[in-house]
mmCIF file of C-alpha atoms in Angstrom:
data_model
loop_
_atom_site.group_PDB
_atom_site.id
_atom_site.type_symbol
_atom_site.label_atom_id
_atom_site.label_comp_id
_atom_site.label_asym_id
_atom_site.label_seq_id
_atom_site.Cartn_x
_atom_site.Cartn_y
_atom_site.Cartn_z
ATOM 1 C CA UNK A 1 24.528 11.160 -13.413
ATOM 2 C CA UNK A 2 21.724 8.790 -14.423
ATOM 3 C CA UNK A 3 20.142 6.830 -11.568
ATOM 4 C CA UNK A 4 18.628 3.409 -12.285
ATOM 5 C CA UNK A 5 15.446 1.997 -10.722
ATOM 6 C CA UNK A 6 13.237 -1.012 -11.421
ATOM 7 C CA UNK A 7 9.959 -2.573 -10.391
ATOM 8 C CA UNK A 8 10.065 -6.370 -10.069
ATOM 9 C CA UNK A 9 6.929 -8.452 -10.519
ATOM 10 C CA UNK A 10 5.137 -11.268 -12.306
ATOM 11 C CA UNK A 11 3.153 -10.189 -14.262
ATOM 12 C CA UNK A 12 4.668 -6.758 -14.726
ATOM 13 C CA UNK A 13 3.637 -5.344 -18.136
ATOM 14 C CA UNK A 14 0.637 -3.566 -16.587
ATOM 15 C CA UNK A 15 2.699 -1.627 -14.025
ATOM 16 C CA UNK A 16 2.228 2.137 -14.050
ATOM 17 C CA UNK A 17 5.332 2.677 -11.917
ATOM 18 C CA UNK A 18 7.654 3.798 -14.758
ATOM 19 C CA UNK A 19 5.184 6.521 -15.800
ATOM 20 C CA UNK A 20 4.723 7.658 -12.206
ATOM 21 C CA UNK A 21 8.438 7.853 -11.438
ATOM 22 C CA UNK A 22 9.191 9.702 -14.679
ATOM 23 C CA UNK A 23 6.776 12.388 -13.469
ATOM 24 C CA UNK A 24 8.602 12.466 -10.122
ATOM 25 C CA UNK A 25 11.948 12.798 -11.921
ATOM 26 C CA UNK A 26 10.668 15.708 -13.999
ATOM 27 C CA UNK A 27 9.354 17.422 -10.878
ATOM 28 C CA UNK A 28 12.743 17.108 -9.133
ATOM 29 C CA UNK A 29 15.008 17.625 -12.176
ATOM 30 C CA UNK A 30 16.647 14.235 -11.720
ATOM 31 C CA UNK A 31 18.004 12.069 -14.519
ATOM 32 C CA UNK A 32 16.592 8.563 -14.012
ATOM 33 C CA UNK A 33 15.839 5.366 -15.861
ATOM 34 C CA UNK A 34 12.985 3.345 -14.346
ATOM 35 C CA UNK A 35 12.151 -0.008 -15.945
ATOM 36 C CA UNK A 36 9.793 -2.927 -15.468
ATOM 37 C CA UNK A 37 11.583 -6.177 -14.607
ATOM 38 C CA UNK A 38 9.824 -9.491 -15.165
ATOM 39 C CA UNK A 39 10.994 -12.271 -12.857
ATOM 40 C CA UNK A 40 10.120 -15.993 -12.834
ATOM 41 C CA UNK A 41 7.998 -16.838 -9.803
ATOM 42 C CA UNK A 42 10.584 -18.551 -7.596
ATOM 43 C CA UNK A 43 12.891 -17.451 -4.792
ATOM 44 C CA UNK A 44 16.169 -18.143 -6.578
ATOM 45 C CA UNK A 45 15.217 -16.083 -9.614
ATOM 46 C CA UNK A 46 14.105 -13.170 -7.448
ATOM 47 C CA UNK A 47 17.349 -13.172 -5.467
ATOM 48 C CA UNK A 48 19.368 -13.351 -8.690
ATOM 49 C CA UNK A 49 17.510 -10.362 -10.194
ATOM 50 C CA UNK A 50 17.882 -8.260 -7.043
ATOM 51 C CA UNK A 51 21.566 -9.027 -6.554
ATOM 52 C CA UNK A 52 22.396 -8.403 -10.214
ATOM 53 C CA UNK A 53 20.562 -5.077 -10.153
ATOM 54 C CA UNK A 54 22.224 -3.682 -7.037
ATOM 55 C CA UNK A 55 25.652 -5.134 -7.842
ATOM 56 C CA UNK A 56 25.361 -3.362 -11.188
ATOM 57 C CA UNK A 57 24.885 0.038 -9.570
ATOM 58 C CA UNK A 58 21.095 0.153 -9.232
ATOM 59 C CA UNK A 59 19.754 2.666 -6.709
ATOM 60 C CA UNK A 60 16.313 1.371 -5.785
ATOM 61 C CA UNK A 61 13.741 -1.291 -6.585
ATOM 62 C CA UNK A 62 10.013 -1.509 -6.092
ATOM 63 C CA UNK A 63 8.590 -4.953 -5.386
ATOM 64 C CA UNK A 64 5.126 -6.053 -6.392
ATOM 65 C CA UNK A 65 3.113 -9.277 -6.592
ATOM 66 C CA UNK A 66 4.146 -12.018 -5.916
ATOM 67 C CA UNK A 67 7.498 -11.092 -4.392
ATOM 68 C CA UNK A 68 6.776 -8.818 -1.405
ATOM 69 C CA UNK A 69 7.053 -11.626 1.138
ATOM 70 C CA UNK A 70 10.174 -13.048 -0.555
ATOM 71 C CA UNK A 71 11.804 -9.597 -0.404
ATOM 72 C CA UNK A 72 10.880 -9.405 3.270
ATOM 73 C CA UNK A 73 12.503 -12.781 4.020
ATOM 74 C CA UNK A 74 15.638 -11.840 2.080
ATOM 75 C CA UNK A 75 16.096 -8.543 3.934
ATOM 76 C CA UNK A 76 15.380 -10.256 7.240
ATOM 77 C CA UNK A 77 18.155 -12.776 6.560
ATOM 78 C CA UNK A 78 20.716 -10.624 4.754
ATOM 79 C CA UNK A 79 19.954 -6.981 5.484
ATOM 80 C CA UNK A 80 17.530 -4.926 7.570
ATOM 81 C CA UNK A 81 13.886 -3.855 7.655
ATOM 82 C CA UNK A 82 11.900 -0.750 8.557
ATOM 83 C CA UNK A 83 9.322 -1.047 11.316
ATOM 84 C CA UNK A 84 6.521 -0.783 8.768
ATOM 85 C CA UNK A 85 8.003 -3.645 6.757
ATOM 86 C CA UNK A 86 8.472 -5.755 9.898
ATOM 87 C CA UNK A 87 4.846 -5.331 10.916
ATOM 88 C CA UNK A 88 3.483 -5.776 7.391
ATOM 89 C CA UNK A 89 5.592 -8.875 6.811
ATOM 90 C CA UNK A 90 6.181 -7.548 3.297
ATOM 91 C CA UNK A 91 8.577 -5.247 1.424
ATOM 92 C CA UNK A 92 7.664 -3.026 -1.516
ATOM 93 C CA UNK A 93 10.795 -0.838 -1.523
ATOM 94 C CA UNK A 94 14.441 -1.904 -1.636
ATOM 95 C CA UNK A 95 17.564 0.214 -1.338
ATOM 96 C CA UNK A 96 21.103 -0.133 -0.062
ATOM 97 C CA UNK A 97 21.862 1.080 3.451
ATOM 98 C CA UNK A 98 25.314 0.546 4.960
ATOM 99 C CA UNK A 99 26.200 -1.677 1.984
ATOM 100 C CA UNK A 100 23.318 -4.063 2.736
ATOM 101 C CA UNK A 101 19.780 -4.336 1.430
ATOM 102 C CA UNK A 102 17.184 -2.383 3.373
ATOM 103 C CA UNK A 103 13.526 -3.248 2.958
ATOM 104 C CA UNK A 104 10.700 -0.803 3.571
ATOM 105 C CA UNK A 105 6.934 -0.890 3.100
ATOM 106 C CA UNK A 106 5.393 2.403 1.984
ATOM 107 C CA UNK A 107 1.906 1.101 1.119
ATOM 108 C CA UNK A 108 0.220 1.992 4.410
ATOM 109 C CA UNK A 109 1.749 5.442 4.712
ATOM 110 C CA UNK A 110 0.850 6.041 1.073
ATOM 111 C CA UNK A 111 -2.781 5.331 1.971
ATOM 112 C CA UNK A 112 -2.681 7.597 5.014
ATOM 113 C CA UNK A 113 -1.076 10.434 3.061
ATOM 114 C CA UNK A 114 -3.768 10.128 0.382
ATOM 115 C CA UNK A 115 -6.538 10.277 2.973
ATOM 116 C CA UNK A 116 -4.999 13.331 4.641
ATOM 117 C CA UNK A 117 -4.435 15.080 1.297
ATOM 118 C CA UNK A 118 -8.185 14.841 0.644
ATOM 119 C CA UNK A 119 -8.989 16.248 4.076
ATOM 120 C CA UNK A 120 -10.605 13.040 5.291
ATOM 121 C CA UNK A 121 -10.510 13.054 9.110
ATOM 122 C CA UNK A 122 -8.429 10.367 10.816
ATOM 123 C CA UNK A 123 -7.888 11.685 14.337
ATOM 124 C CA UNK A 124 -10.140 9.678 16.686
ATOM 125 C CA UNK A 125 -11.979 8.307 13.646
ATOM 126 C CA UNK A 126 -14.071 5.150 13.808
ATOM 127 C CA UNK A 127 -12.511 2.976 11.108
ATOM 128 C CA UNK A 128 -13.483 -0.389 9.641
ATOM 129 C CA UNK A 129 -11.263 -2.433 7.331
ATOM 130 C CA UNK A 130 -12.871 -5.177 5.260
ATOM 131 C CA UNK A 131 -10.326 -7.914 4.582
ATOM 132 C CA UNK A 132 -7.584 -9.525 6.650
ATOM 133 C CA UNK A 133 -4.944 -10.329 4.049
ATOM 134 C CA UNK A 134 -1.670 -8.658 3.172
ATOM 135 C CA UNK A 135 -3.259 -5.392 2.037
ATOM 136 C CA UNK A 136 -4.973 -4.908 5.403
ATOM 137 C CA UNK A 137 -1.890 -5.964 7.318
ATOM 138 C CA UNK A 138 0.199 -3.259 5.675
ATOM 139 C CA UNK A 139 -2.070 -0.329 6.555
ATOM 140 C CA UNK A 140 -3.057 -0.997 10.179
ATOM 141 C CA UNK A 141 0.068 0.411 11.860
ATOM 142 C CA UNK A 142 0.149 3.622 9.748
ATOM 143 C CA UNK A 143 -3.546 4.210 10.492
ATOM 144 C CA UNK A 144 -2.955 3.802 14.227
ATOM 145 C CA UNK A 145 0.064 6.128 14.020
ATOM 146 C CA UNK A 146 -2.209 8.670 12.295
ATOM 147 C CA UNK A 147 -4.335 8.779 15.446
ATOM 148 C CA UNK A 148 -7.475 6.840 14.563
ATOM 149 C CA UNK A 149 -9.809 5.938 17.421
ATOM 150 C CA UNK A 150 -11.802 2.724 17.098
ATOM 151 C CA UNK A 151 -10.673 0.063 14.625
ATOM 152 C CA UNK A 152 -12.666 -2.951 13.448
ATOM 153 C CA UNK A 153 -11.300 -5.663 11.163
ATOM 154 C CA UNK A 154 -14.000 -7.571 9.275
ATOM 155 C CA UNK A 155 -13.310 -10.639 7.165
ATOM 156 C CA UNK A 156 -15.358 -13.295 5.415
ATOM 157 C CA UNK A 157 -13.858 -15.845 7.821
ATOM 158 C CA UNK A 158 -13.651 -14.475 11.345
ATOM 159 C CA UNK A 159 -10.725 -16.662 12.392
ATOM 160 C CA UNK A 160 -8.474 -15.006 9.793
ATOM 161 C CA UNK A 161 -9.243 -11.559 11.218
ATOM 162 C CA UNK A 162 -8.530 -12.764 14.756
ATOM 163 C CA UNK A 163 -5.274 -14.391 13.666
ATOM 164 C CA UNK A 164 -4.159 -11.197 11.931
ATOM 165 C CA UNK A 165 -4.716 -9.090 15.032
ATOM 166 C CA UNK A 166 -2.971 -11.628 17.269
ATOM 167 C CA UNK A 167 0.065 -11.563 14.983
ATOM 168 C CA UNK A 168 0.151 -7.770 14.737
ATOM 169 C CA UNK A 169 -0.135 -7.184 18.485
ATOM 170 C CA UNK A 170 2.932 -9.362 18.927
ATOM 171 C CA UNK A 171 4.784 -7.475 16.185
ATOM 172 C CA UNK A 172 4.184 -3.923 17.433
ATOM 173 C CA UNK A 173 3.660 -2.341 20.841
ATOM 174 C CA UNK A 174 1.759 0.491 19.149
ATOM 175 C CA UNK A 175 -0.799 -1.993 17.833
ATOM 176 C CA UNK A 176 -0.819 -3.955 21.079
ATOM 177 C CA UNK A 177 -1.846 -0.830 22.987
ATOM 178 C CA UNK A 178 -4.723 -0.068 20.611
ATOM 179 C CA UNK A 179 -8.142 -1.628 21.025
ATOM 180 C CA UNK A 180 -9.142 -3.544 17.880
ATOM 181 C CA UNK A 181 -12.329 -5.527 17.385
ATOM 182 C CA UNK A 182 -13.034 -8.208 14.788
ATOM 183 C CA UNK A 183 -16.134 -9.625 13.136
ATOM 184 C CA UNK A 184 -17.305 -11.492 10.056
ATOM 185 C CA UNK A 185 -17.814 -9.194 7.047
ATOM 186 C CA UNK A 186 -21.534 -9.954 6.791
ATOM 187 C CA UNK A 187 -21.939 -9.026 10.487
ATOM 188 C CA UNK A 188 -20.224 -5.639 10.261
ATOM 189 C CA UNK A 189 -22.860 -3.123 11.340
ATOM 190 C CA UNK A 190 -23.080 0.379 12.739
ATOM 191 C CA UNK A 191 -21.817 3.786 11.668
ATOM 192 C CA UNK A 192 -18.165 4.426 10.831
ATOM 193 C CA UNK A 193 -16.308 7.560 9.869
ATOM 194 C CA UNK A 194 -14.214 5.605 7.365
ATOM 195 C CA UNK A 195 -14.517 2.142 5.821
ATOM 196 C CA UNK A 196 -11.700 0.657 3.723
ATOM 197 C CA UNK A 197 -12.007 -2.271 1.346
ATOM 198 C CA UNK A 198 -8.733 -4.198 1.532
ATOM 199 C CA UNK A 199 -10.063 -7.224 -0.377
ATOM 200 C CA UNK A 200 -9.553 -7.958 -4.075
ATOM 201 C CA UNK A 201 -13.263 -8.232 -4.874
ATOM 202 C CA UNK A 202 -13.029 -5.118 -7.033
ATOM 203 C CA UNK A 203 -10.822 -6.984 -9.496
ATOM 204 C CA UNK A 204 -13.394 -9.705 -10.073
ATOM 205 C CA UNK A 205 -16.405 -7.402 -9.964
ATOM 206 C CA UNK A 206 -17.953 -9.469 -7.181
ATOM 207 C CA UNK A 207 -19.995 -7.755 -4.507
ATOM 208 C CA UNK A 208 -19.117 -7.940 -0.839
ATOM 209 C CA UNK A 209 -21.944 -9.198 1.342
ATOM 210 C CA UNK A 210 -22.487 -6.103 3.481
ATOM 211 C CA UNK A 211 -25.181 -5.533 6.057
ATOM 212 C CA UNK A 212 -27.885 -2.951 5.275
ATOM 213 C CA UNK A 213 -27.243 -1.693 8.827
ATOM 214 C CA UNK A 214 -23.707 -0.615 7.898
ATOM 215 C CA UNK A 215 -22.980 3.028 7.061
ATOM 216 C CA UNK A 216 -19.920 5.234 6.630
ATOM 217 C CA UNK A 217 -19.171 8.881 5.946
ATOM 218 C CA UNK A 218 -16.140 8.003 3.806
ATOM 219 C CA UNK A 219 -15.431 4.845 1.796
ATOM 220 C CA UNK A 220 -12.078 3.878 0.298
ATOM 221 C CA UNK A 221 -11.318 0.958 -2.013
ATOM 222 C CA UNK A 222 -7.643 0.056 -2.322
ATOM 223 C CA UNK A 223 -8.257 -1.207 -5.867
ATOM 224 C CA UNK A 224 -8.349 1.205 -8.831
ATOM 225 C CA UNK A 225 -8.708 1.382 -12.584
ATOM 226 C CA UNK A 226 -12.296 0.184 -13.020
ATOM 227 C CA UNK A 227 -15.799 0.682 -11.563
ATOM 228 C CA UNK A 228 -15.791 -0.804 -8.073
ATOM 229 C CA UNK A 229 -18.971 -2.298 -6.552
ATOM 230 C CA UNK A 230 -17.813 -1.415 -3.022
ATOM 231 C CA UNK A 231 -17.662 2.277 -3.890
ATOM 232 C CA UNK A 232 -20.923 2.133 -5.828
ATOM 233 C CA UNK A 233 -22.559 0.637 -2.724
ATOM 234 C CA UNK A 234 -21.467 3.530 -0.499
ATOM 235 C CA UNK A 235 -21.990 6.180 -3.191
ATOM 236 C CA UNK A 236 -25.651 5.188 -3.187
ATOM 237 C CA UNK A 237 -25.716 5.757 0.577
ATOM 238 C CA UNK A 238 -24.303 9.270 0.427
ATOM 239 C CA UNK A 239 -20.713 8.595 1.435
ATOM 240 C CA UNK A 240 -17.700 10.359 -0.039
ATOM 241 C CA UNK A 241 -15.739 7.717 -1.955
ATOM 242 C CA UNK A 242 -12.460 7.195 -3.781
ATOM 243 C CA UNK A 243 -10.419 4.374 -5.225
ATOM 244 C CA UNK A 244 -6.783 3.566 -4.452
ATOM 245 C CA UNK A 245 -5.075 5.400 -7.311
ATOM 246 C CA UNK A 246 -3.940 8.119 -4.927
ATOM 247 C CA UNK A 247 -2.485 5.435 -2.659
ATOM 248 C CA UNK A 248 -0.544 4.058 -5.639
ATOM 249 C CA UNK A 249 1.012 7.462 -6.279
ATOM 250 C CA UNK A 250 1.523 8.089 -2.562
ATOM 251 C CA UNK A 251 3.426 4.887 -1.898
ATOM 252 C CA UNK A 252 5.524 5.485 -5.023
ATOM 253 C CA UNK A 253 6.371 9.016 -3.855
ATOM 254 C CA UNK A 254 7.613 7.679 -0.533
ATOM 255 C CA UNK A 255 9.777 5.098 -2.316
ATOM 256 C CA UNK A 256 11.231 7.856 -4.513
ATOM 257 C CA UNK A 257 11.964 9.971 -1.440
ATOM 258 C CA UNK A 258 13.710 7.034 0.286
ATOM 259 C CA UNK A 259 15.933 6.564 -2.772
ATOM 260 C CA UNK A 260 16.714 10.155 -3.716
ATOM 261 C CA UNK A 261 16.026 12.326 -0.674
ATOM 262 C CA UNK A 262 13.717 14.460 -2.844
ATOM 263 C CA UNK A 263 10.236 15.395 -1.605
ATOM 264 C CA UNK A 264 7.386 14.897 -4.087
ATOM 265 C CA UNK A 265 4.345 17.129 -4.477
ATOM 266 C CA UNK A 266 1.887 14.230 -4.799
ATOM 267 C CA UNK A 267 -1.122 16.332 -5.781
ATOM 268 C CA UNK A 268 0.842 17.996 -8.571
ATOM 269 C CA UNK A 269 2.138 14.610 -9.747
ATOM 270 C CA UNK A 270 -1.368 13.174 -9.697
ATOM 271 C CA UNK A 271 -2.708 16.053 -11.803
ATOM 272 C CA UNK A 272 0.128 15.585 -14.311
ATOM 273 C CA UNK A 273 -0.603 11.864 -14.621
ATOM 274 C CA UNK A 274 -4.335 12.457 -15.049
ATOM 275 C CA UNK A 275 -3.689 14.977 -17.820
ATOM 276 C CA UNK A 276 -1.332 12.547 -19.569
ATOM 277 C CA UNK A 277 -3.963 9.799 -19.433
ATOM 278 C CA UNK A 278 -6.593 11.897 -21.263
#
């Protein structure tokens, strides 16, 4: 029996999700149709699209910009949320559970799984995250659950980093019990095991203002698909670096598993996608 899935966004034509999930389907011998779904940027349109899809027999939906917070609010009011979605304040995965919408957020665990698949050490690691927006918010709890040691949140405006941590410590006891420091991005100094760029500077090509007294063994940019100044900066300083393409596949694999119960070999899927792109 064919299972139907969609990804909802605006814009949406650029989404790689259909290609990724077709590879997952082939790996698991499932018959699926996965389509991009454009939606006007307003709450009523989003609710109408979601309700029509699931009332019509849809199995699962991915949610992307600009609807993750709207999906969160809808599930909060009319369904239920995973702990990761509650803490992130955003939903990227929708499915039906007990005849009601269930919202999950797989972004952060997708990042963690990518890091672990590369053998990058997380246990007791000294980690810095640059950025205090939604991307950072979604990965902090999964990183803490992975056993990191010290965590520093750096942002261009310090007050935004402080506000983020205050909100997250109220949202999760696991975060509340973990020591987190904050600073302005330009004042981030010292040596870290891992530094993560959770800002969108890679999309514009702008450079982050980073201190020359900042170093890291591993550097990760959550953006992908183009040369990234953040990674070039740490490449030149001898760090191991990677972009967020593996996170994209990782979060998609977790969504697919939530919907179908089928485990995905992410490394195999990634190799298949890379070969197809050549």
